[in-house]
PDB file of C-alpha atoms and ligand atoms in Angstrom:
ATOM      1  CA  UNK A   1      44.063 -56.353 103.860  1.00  0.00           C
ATOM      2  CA  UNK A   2      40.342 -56.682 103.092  1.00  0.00           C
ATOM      3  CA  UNK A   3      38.380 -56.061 106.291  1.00  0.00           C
ATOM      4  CA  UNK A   4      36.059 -59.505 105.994  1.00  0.00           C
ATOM      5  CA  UNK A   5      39.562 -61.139 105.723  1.00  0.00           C
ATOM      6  CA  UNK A   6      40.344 -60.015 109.178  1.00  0.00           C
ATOM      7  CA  UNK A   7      40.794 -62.717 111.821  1.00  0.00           C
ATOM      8  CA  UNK A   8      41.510 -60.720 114.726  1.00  0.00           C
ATOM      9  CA  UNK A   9      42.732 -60.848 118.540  1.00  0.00           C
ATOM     10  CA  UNK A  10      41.887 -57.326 120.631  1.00  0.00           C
ATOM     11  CA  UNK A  11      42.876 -57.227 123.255  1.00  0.00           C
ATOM     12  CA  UNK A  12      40.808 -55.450 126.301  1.00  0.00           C
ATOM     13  CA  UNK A  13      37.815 -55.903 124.045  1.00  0.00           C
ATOM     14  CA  UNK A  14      35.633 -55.775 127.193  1.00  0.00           C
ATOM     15  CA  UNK A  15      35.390 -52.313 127.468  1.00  0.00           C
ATOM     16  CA  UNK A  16      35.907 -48.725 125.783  1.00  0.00           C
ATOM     17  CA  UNK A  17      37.753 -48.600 122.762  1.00  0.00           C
ATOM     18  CA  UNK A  18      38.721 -52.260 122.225  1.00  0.00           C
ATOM     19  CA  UNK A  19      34.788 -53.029 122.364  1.00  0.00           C
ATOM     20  CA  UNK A  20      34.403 -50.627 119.544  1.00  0.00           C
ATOM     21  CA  UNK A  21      37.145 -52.056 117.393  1.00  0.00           C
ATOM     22  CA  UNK A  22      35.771 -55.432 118.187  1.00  0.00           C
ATOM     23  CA  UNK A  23      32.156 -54.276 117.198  1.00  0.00           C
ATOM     24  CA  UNK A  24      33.557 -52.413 114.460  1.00  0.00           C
ATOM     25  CA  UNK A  25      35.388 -55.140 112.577  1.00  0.00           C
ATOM     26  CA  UNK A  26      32.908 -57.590 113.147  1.00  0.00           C
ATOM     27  CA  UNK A  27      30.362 -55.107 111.380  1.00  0.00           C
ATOM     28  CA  UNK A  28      32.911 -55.209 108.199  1.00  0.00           C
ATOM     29  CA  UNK A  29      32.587 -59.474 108.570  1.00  0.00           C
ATOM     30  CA  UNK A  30      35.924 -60.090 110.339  1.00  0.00           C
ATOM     31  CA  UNK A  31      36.535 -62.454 112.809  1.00  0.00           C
ATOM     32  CA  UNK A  32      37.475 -60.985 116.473  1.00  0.00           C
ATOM     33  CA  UNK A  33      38.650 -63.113 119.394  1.00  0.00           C
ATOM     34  CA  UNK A  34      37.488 -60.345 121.775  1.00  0.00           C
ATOM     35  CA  UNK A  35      39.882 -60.828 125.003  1.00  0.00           C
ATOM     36  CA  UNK A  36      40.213 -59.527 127.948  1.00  0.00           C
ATOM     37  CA  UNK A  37      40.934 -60.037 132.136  1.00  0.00           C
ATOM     38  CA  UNK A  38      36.745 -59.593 132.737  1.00  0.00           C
ATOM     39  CA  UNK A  39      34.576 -62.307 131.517  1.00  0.00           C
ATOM     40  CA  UNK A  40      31.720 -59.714 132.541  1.00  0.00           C
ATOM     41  CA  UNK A  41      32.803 -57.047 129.839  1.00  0.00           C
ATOM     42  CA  UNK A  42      33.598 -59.834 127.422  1.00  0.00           C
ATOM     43  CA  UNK A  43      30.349 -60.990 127.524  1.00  0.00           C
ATOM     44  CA  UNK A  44      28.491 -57.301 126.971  1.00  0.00           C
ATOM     45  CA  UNK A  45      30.670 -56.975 124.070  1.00  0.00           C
ATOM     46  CA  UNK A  46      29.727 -60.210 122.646  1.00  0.00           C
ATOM     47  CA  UNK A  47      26.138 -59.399 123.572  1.00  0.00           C
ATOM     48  CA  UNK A  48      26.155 -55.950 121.942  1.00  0.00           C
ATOM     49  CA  UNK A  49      27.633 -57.325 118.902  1.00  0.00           C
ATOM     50  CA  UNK A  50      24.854 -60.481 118.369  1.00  0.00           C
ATOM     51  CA  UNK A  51      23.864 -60.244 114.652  1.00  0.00           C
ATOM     52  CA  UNK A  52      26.650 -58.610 112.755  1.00  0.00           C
ATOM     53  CA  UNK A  53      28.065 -59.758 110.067  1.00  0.00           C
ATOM     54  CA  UNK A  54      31.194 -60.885 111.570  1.00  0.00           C
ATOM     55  CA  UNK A  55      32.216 -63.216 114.038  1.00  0.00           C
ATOM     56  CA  UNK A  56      32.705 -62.763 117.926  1.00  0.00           C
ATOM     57  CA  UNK A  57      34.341 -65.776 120.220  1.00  0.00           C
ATOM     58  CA  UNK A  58      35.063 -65.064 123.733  1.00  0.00           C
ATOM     59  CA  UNK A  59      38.463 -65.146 125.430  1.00  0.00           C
ATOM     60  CA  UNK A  60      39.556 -64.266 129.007  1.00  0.00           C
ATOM     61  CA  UNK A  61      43.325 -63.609 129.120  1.00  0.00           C
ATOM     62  CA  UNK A  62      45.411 -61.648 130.939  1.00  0.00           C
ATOM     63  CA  UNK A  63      48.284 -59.929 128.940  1.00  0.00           C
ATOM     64  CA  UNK A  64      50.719 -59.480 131.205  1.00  0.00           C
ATOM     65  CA  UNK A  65      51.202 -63.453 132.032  1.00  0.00           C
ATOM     66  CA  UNK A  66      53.370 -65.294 129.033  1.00  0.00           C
ATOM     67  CA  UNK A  67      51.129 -68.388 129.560  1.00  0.00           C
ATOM     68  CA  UNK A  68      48.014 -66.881 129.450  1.00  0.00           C
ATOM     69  CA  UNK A  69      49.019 -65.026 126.156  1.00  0.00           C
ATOM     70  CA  UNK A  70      49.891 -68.230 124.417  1.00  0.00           C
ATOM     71  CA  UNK A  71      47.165 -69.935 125.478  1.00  0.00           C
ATOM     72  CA  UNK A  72      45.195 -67.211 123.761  1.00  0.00           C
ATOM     73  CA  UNK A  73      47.446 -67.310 120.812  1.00  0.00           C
ATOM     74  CA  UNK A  74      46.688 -70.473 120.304  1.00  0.00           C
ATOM     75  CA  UNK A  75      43.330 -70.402 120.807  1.00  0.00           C
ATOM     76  CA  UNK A  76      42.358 -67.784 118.636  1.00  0.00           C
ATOM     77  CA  UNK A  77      43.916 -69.539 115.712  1.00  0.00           C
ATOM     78  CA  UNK A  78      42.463 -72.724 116.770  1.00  0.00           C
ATOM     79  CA  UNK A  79      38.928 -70.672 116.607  1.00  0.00           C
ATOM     80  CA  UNK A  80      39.031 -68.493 113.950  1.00  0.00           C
ATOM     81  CA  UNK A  81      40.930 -70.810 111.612  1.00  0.00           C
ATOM     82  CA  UNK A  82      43.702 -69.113 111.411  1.00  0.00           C
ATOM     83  CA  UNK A  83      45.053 -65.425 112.792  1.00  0.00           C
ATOM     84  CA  UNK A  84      46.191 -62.344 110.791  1.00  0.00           C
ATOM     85  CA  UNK A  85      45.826 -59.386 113.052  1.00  0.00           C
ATOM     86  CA  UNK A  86      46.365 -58.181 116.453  1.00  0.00           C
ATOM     87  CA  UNK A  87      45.082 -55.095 118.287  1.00  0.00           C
ATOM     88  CA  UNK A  88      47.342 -54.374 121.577  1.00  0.00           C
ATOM     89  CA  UNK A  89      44.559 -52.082 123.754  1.00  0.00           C
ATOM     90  CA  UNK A  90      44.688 -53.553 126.536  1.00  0.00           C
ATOM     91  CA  UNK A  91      45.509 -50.998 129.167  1.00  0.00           C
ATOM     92  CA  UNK A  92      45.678 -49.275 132.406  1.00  0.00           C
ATOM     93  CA  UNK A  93      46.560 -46.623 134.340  1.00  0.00           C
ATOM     94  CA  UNK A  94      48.020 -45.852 137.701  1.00  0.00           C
ATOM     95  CA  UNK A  95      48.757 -41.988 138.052  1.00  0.00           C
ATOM     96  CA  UNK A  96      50.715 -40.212 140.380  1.00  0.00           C
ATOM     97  CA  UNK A  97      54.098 -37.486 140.735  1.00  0.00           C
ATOM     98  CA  UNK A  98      57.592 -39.057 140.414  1.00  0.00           C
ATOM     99  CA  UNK A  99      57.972 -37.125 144.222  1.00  0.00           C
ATOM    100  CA  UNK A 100      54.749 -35.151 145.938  1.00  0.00           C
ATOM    101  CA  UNK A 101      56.818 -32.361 148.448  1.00  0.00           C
ATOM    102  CA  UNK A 102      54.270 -30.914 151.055  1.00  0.00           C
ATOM    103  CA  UNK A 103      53.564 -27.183 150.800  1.00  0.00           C
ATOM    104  CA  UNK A 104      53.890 -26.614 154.890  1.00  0.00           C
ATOM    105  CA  UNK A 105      57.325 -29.016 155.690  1.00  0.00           C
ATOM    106  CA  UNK A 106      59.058 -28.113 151.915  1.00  0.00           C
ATOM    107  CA  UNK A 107      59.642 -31.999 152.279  1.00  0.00           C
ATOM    108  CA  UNK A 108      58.960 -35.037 150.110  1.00  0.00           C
ATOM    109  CA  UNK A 109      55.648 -36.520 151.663  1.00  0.00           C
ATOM    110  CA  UNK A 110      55.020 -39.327 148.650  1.00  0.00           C
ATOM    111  CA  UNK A 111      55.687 -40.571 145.576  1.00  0.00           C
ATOM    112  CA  UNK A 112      54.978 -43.187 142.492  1.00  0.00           C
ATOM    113  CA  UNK A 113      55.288 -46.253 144.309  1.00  0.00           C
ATOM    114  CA  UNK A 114      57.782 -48.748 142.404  1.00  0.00           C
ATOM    115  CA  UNK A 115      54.386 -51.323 142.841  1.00  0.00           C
ATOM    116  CA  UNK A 116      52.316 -49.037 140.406  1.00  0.00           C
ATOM    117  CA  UNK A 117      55.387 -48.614 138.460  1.00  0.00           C
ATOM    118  CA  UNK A 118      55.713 -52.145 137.473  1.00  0.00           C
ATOM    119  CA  UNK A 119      51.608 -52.961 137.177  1.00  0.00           C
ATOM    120  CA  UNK A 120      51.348 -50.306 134.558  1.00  0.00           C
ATOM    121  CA  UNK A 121      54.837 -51.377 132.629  1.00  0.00           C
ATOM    122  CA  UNK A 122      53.272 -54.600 132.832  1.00  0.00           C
ATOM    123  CA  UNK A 123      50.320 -54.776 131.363  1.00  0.00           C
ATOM    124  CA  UNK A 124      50.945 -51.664 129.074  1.00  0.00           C
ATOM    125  CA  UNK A 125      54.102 -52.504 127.740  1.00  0.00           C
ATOM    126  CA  UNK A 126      55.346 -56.109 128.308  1.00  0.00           C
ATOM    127  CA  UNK A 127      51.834 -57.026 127.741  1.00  0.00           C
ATOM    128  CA  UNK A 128      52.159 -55.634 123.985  1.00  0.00           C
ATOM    129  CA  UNK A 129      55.709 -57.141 123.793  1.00  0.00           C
ATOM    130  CA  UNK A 130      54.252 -60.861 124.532  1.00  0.00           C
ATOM    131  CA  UNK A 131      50.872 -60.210 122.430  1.00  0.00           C
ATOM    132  CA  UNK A 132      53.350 -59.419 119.580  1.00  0.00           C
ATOM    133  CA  UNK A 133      56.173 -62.125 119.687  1.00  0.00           C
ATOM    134  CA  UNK A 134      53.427 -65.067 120.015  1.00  0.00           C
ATOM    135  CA  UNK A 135      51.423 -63.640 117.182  1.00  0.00           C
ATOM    136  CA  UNK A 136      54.657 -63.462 115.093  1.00  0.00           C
ATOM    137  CA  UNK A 137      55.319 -67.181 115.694  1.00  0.00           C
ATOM    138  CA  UNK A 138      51.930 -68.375 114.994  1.00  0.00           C
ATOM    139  CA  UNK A 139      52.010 -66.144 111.612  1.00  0.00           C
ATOM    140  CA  UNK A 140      55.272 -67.464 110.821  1.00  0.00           C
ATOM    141  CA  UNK A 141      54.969 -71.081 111.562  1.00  0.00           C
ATOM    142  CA  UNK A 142      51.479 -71.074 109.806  1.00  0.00           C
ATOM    143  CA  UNK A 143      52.979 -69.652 107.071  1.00  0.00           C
ATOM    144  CA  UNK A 144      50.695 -66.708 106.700  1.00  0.00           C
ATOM    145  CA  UNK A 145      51.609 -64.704 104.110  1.00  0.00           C
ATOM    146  CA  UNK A 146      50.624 -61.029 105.084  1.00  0.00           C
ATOM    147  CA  UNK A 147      49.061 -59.692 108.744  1.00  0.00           C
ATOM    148  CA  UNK A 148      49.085 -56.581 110.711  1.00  0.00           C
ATOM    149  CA  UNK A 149      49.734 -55.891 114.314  1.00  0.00           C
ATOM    150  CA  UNK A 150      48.245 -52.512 115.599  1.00  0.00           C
ATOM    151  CA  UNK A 151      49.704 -50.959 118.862  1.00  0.00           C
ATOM    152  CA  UNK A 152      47.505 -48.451 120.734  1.00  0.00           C
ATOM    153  CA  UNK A 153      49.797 -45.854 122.266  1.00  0.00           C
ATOM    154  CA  UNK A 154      48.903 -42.473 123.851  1.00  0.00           C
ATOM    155  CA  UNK A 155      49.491 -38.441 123.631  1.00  0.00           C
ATOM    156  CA  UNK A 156      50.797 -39.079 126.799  1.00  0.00           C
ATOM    157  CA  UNK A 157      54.027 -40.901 125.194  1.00  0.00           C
ATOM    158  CA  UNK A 158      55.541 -37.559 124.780  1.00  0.00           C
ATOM    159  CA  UNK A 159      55.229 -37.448 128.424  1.00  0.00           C
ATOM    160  CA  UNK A 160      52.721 -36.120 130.430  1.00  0.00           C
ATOM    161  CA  UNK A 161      53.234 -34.806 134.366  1.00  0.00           C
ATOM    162  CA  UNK A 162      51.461 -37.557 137.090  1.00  0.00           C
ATOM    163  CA  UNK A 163      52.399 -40.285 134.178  1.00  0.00           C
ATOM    164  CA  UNK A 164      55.796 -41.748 134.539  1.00  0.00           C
ATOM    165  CA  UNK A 165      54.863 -45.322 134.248  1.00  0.00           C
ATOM    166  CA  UNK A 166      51.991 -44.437 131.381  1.00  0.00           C
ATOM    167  CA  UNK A 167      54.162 -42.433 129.351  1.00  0.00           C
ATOM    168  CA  UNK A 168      56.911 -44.690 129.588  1.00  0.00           C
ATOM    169  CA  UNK A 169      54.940 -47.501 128.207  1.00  0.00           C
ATOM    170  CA  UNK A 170      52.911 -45.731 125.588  1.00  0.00           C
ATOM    171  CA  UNK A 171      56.799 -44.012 124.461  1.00  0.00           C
ATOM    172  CA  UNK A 172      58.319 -47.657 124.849  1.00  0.00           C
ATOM    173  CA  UNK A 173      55.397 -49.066 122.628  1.00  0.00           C
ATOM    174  CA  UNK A 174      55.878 -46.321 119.743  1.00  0.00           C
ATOM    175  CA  UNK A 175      59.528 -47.195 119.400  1.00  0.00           C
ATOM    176  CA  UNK A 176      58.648 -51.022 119.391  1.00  0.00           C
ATOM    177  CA  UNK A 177      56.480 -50.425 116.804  1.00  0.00           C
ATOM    178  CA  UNK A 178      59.156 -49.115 114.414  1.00  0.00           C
ATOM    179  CA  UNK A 179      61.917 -51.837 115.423  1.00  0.00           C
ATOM    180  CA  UNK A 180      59.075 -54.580 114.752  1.00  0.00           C
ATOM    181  CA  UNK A 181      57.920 -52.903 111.683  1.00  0.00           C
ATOM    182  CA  UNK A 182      61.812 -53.858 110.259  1.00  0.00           C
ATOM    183  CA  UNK A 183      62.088 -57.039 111.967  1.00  0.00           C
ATOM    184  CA  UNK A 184      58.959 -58.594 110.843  1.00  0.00           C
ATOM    185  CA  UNK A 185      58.608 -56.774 107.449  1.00  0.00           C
ATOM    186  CA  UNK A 186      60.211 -59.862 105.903  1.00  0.00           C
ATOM    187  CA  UNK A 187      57.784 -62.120 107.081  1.00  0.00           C
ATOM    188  CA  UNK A 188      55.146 -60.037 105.613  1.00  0.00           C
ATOM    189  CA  UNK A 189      53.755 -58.782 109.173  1.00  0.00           C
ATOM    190  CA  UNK A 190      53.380 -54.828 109.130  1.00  0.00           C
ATOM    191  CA  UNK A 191      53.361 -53.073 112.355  1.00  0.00           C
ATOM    192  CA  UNK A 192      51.570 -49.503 113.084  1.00  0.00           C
ATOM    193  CA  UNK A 193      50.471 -47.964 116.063  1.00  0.00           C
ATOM    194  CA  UNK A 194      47.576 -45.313 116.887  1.00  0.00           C
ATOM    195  CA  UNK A 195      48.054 -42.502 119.674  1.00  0.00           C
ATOM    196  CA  UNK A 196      44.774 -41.681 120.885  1.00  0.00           C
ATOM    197  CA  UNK A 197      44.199 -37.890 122.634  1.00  0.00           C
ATOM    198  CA  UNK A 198      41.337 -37.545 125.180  1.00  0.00           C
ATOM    199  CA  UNK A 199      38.641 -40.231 124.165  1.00  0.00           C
ATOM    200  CA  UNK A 200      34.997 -41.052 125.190  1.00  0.00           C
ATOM    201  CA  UNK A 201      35.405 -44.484 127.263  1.00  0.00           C
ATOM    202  CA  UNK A 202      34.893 -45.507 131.117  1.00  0.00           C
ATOM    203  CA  UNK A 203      38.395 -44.071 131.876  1.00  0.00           C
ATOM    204  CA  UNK A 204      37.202 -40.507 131.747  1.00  0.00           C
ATOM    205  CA  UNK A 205      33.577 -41.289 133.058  1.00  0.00           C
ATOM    206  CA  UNK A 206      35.562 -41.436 136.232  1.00  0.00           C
ATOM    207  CA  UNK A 207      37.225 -38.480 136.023  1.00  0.00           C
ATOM    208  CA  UNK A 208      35.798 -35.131 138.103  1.00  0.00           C
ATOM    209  CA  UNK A 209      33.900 -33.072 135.519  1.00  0.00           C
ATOM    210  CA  UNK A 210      36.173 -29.912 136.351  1.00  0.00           C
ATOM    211  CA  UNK A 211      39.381 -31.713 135.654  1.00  0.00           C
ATOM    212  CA  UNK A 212      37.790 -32.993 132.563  1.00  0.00           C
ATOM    213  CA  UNK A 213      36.866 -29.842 131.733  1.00  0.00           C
ATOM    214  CA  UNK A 214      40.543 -27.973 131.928  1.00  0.00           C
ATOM    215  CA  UNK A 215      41.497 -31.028 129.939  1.00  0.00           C
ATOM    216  CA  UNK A 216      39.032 -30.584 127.211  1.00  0.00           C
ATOM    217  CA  UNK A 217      39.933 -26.740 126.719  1.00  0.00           C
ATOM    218  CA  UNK A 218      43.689 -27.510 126.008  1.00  0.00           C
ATOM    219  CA  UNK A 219      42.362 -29.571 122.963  1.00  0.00           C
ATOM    220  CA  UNK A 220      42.485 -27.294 119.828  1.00  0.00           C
ATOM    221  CA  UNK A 221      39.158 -28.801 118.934  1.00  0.00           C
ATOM    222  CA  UNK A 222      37.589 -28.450 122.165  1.00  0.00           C
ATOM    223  CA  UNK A 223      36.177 -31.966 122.822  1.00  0.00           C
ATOM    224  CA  UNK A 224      37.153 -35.535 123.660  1.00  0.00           C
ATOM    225  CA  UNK A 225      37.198 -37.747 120.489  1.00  0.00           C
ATOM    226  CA  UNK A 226      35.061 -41.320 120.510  1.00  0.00           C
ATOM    227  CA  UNK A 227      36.011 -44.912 120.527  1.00  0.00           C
ATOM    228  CA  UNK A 228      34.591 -44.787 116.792  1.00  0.00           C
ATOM    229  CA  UNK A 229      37.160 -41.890 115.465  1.00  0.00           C
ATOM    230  CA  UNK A 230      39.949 -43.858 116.953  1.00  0.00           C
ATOM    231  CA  UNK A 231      38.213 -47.470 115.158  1.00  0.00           C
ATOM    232  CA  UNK A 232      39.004 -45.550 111.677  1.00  0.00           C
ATOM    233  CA  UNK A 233      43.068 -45.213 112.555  1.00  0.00           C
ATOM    234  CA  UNK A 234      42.809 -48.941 113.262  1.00  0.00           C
ATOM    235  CA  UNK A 235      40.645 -49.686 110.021  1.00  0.00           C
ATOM    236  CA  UNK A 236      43.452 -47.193 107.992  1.00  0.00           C
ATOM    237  CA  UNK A 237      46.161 -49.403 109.289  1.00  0.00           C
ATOM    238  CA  UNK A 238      44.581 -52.606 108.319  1.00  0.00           C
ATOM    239  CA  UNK A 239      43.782 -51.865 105.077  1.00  0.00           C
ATOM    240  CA  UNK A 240      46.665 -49.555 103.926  1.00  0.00           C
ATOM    241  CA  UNK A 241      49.155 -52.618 102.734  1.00  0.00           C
ATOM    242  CA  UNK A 242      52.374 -49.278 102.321  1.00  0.00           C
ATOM    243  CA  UNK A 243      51.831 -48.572 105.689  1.00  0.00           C
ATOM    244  CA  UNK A 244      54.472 -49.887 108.640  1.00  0.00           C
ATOM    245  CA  UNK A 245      56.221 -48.394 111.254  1.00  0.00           C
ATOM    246  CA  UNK A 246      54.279 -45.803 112.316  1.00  0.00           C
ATOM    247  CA  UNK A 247      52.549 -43.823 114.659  1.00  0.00           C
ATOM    248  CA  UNK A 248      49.109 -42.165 113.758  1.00  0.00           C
ATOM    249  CA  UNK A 249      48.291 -39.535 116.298  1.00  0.00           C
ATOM    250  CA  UNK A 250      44.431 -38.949 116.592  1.00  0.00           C
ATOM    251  CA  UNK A 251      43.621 -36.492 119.607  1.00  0.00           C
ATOM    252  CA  UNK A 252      42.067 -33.371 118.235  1.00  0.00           C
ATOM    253  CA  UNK A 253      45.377 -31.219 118.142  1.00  0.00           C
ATOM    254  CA  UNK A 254      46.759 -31.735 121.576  1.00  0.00           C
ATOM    255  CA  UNK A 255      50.269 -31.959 122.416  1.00  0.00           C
ATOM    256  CA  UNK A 256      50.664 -32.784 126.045  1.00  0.00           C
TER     257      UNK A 256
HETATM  258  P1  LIG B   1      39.191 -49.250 129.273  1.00  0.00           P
HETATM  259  O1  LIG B   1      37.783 -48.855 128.966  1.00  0.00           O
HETATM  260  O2  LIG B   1      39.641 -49.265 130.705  1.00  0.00           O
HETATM  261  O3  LIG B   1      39.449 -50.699 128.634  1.00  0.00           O
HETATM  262  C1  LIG B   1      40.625 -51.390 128.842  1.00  0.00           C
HETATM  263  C2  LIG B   1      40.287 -52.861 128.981  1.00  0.00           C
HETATM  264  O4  LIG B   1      41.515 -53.595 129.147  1.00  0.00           O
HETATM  265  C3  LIG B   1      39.425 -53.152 130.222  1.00  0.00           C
HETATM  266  O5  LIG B   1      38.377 -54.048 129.905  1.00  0.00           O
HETATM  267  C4  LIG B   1      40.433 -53.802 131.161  1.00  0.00           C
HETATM  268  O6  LIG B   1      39.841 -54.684 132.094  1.00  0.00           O
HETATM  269  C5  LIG B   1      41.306 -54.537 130.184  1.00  0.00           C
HETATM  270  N1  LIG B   1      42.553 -54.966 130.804  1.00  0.00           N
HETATM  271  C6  LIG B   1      43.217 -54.397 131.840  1.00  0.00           C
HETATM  272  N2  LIG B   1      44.311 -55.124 132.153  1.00  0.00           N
HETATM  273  C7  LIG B   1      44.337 -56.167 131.287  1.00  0.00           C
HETATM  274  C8  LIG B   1      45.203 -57.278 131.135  1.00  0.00           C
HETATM  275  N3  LIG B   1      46.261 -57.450 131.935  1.00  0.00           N
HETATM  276  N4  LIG B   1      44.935 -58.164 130.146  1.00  0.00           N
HETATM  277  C9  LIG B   1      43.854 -58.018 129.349  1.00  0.00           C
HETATM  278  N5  LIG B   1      42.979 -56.992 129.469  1.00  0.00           N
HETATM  279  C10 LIG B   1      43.222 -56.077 130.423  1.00  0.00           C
HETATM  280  O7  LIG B   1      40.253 -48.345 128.499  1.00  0.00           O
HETATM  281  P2  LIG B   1      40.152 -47.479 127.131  1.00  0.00           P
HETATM  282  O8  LIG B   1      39.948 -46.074 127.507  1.00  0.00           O
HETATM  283  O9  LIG B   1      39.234 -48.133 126.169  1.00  0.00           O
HETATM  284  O10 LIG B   1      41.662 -47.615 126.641  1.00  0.00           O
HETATM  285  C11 LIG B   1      42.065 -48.568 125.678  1.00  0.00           C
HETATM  286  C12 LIG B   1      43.525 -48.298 125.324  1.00  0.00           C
HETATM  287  O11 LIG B   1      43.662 -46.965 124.823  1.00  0.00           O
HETATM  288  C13 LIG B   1      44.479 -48.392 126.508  1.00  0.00           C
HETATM  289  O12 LIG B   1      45.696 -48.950 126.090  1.00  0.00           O
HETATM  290  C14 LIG B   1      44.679 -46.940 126.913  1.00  0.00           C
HETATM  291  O13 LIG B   1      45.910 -46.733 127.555  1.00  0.00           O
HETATM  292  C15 LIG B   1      44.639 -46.268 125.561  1.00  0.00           C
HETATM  293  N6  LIG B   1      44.284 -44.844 125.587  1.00  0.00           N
HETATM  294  C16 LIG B   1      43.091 -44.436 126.119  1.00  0.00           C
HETATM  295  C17 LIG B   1      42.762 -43.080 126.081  1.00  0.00           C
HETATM  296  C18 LIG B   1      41.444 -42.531 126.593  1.00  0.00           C
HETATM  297  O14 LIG B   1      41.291 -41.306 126.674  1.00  0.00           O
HETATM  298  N7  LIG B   1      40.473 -43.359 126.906  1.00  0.00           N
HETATM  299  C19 LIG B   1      43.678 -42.167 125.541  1.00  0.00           C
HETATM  300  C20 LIG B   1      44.882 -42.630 125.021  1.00  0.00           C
HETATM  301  C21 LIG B   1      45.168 -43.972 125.048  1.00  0.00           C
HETATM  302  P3  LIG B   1      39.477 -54.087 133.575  1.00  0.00           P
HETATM  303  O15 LIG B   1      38.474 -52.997 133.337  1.00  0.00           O
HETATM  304  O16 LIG B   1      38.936 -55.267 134.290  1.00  0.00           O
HETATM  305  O17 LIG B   1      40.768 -53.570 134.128  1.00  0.00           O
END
């Protein structure tokens, strides 16, 4: 697929790394229906991105609600003219031990709540699953002949400690990824997915520098990676027509 062919939904385009694939295909001439829950970080993207070649329209939508996610199905076809890509970003993270025991008692004193459990499941994974089977209709139904739906996973998918719910997903969305790769295949829809390592984005501005730090230094390449170094796994998948069902791990080295 030719990048200023690209009519595009990503999703969580309001911050971090789905601002940067926004930005990024628009500055190849695509089309992007840049969506997301905050109007606020819609609107800095769509601000920051004034004046490229490409195309920007705004979209508030919150993945994990089926109506919302047609409504911005439809939408985005209704904008754009059409609809032949999807980027599945949007995520989030609630982190925390399966069971926390106290040091002093030897007893259990918390644990993942099931609340956080189901908010990251959610929006990380049945957020994807929607995104994906509403796109596949429109495509279908429109008869479009060839698009490309892009799942961003996570290193964490081979499961990292304090990450139940988050690894779950991000494991959950690599295997979808293959089993829609062979479903859709014959309605010309390929499916990859990119697993990002430690990246650059307001997630790990949050984080305390010396926890960042013993992160970084388990990275063979000792540093985070940037919203732009993920943008080219996305930009691979797009244009590489022989690739489906798979997973393109971009995270300096590290296995978690
Ligand atoms: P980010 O800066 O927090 O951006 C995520 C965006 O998604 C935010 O604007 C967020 O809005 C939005 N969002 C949250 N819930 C949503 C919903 N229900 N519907 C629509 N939008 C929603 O995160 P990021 O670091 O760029 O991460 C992007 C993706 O990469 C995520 O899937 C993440 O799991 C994955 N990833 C990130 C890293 C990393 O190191 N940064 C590593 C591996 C994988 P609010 O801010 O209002 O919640």
């Amino acid at each position: 697929m030719k990048l200023d062919e690209v009519k595009a939904i990503v999703t969580g385009a309001g911050s971090g790394m789905g601002r940067a694939f926004a930005l990024g295909l628009a500055s190849a001439g695509a089309q992007v229906v840049v969506a997301d829950v905050s109007m606020d970080g819609i609107r800095e993207t769509l601000d920051e991105g004034a004046g490229l070649p490409g195309k920007l329209f705004p979209c508030e939508a919150d993945v994990s609600s089926e109506e919302s996610v047609r409504a911005m199905i439809e939408r985005a076809a209704a904008d754009m003219g059409g609809l032949n890509a999807l980027v599945n970003n949007a995520g989030i993270f609630r982190d925390g031990l399966l069971v926390k025991v106290d040091k002093q008692t030897g007893k259990v004193s918390g644990a993942m709540s099931l609340e956080n459990w189901n908010k990251v499941l959610a929006v990380d994974l049945t957020g994807p699953f929607l995104c994906t089977r509403e796109f596949a209709r429109q495509v279908i139904d429109s008869g479009t002949k060839s698009s490309v739906v892009i799942n961003i996973s996570s290193v964490s998918r081979a499961g990292n400690r304090g990450q139940s719910n988050y690894s779950a997903a991000k494991a959950g969305l690599v295997a979808d990824t293959k089993l829609w790769a062979e479903e859709l295949a014959r309605y010309g829809i390929r499916v990859g997915a990119v697993a990002p390592g430690f990246i650059q984005t307001p997630i790990l501005d949050g984080m305390r520098p010396d926890m960042l730090e013993a992160m970084v230094s388990q990275v063979p390449l000792r540093r985070t990676g940037t919203p732009h170094e993920i943008f080219q796994g996305v930009k691979f998948i797009l244009e590489c027509d022989y690739f489906t069902g798979r997973c393109l791990d971009i995270d300096g080295g590290l296995h978690v």
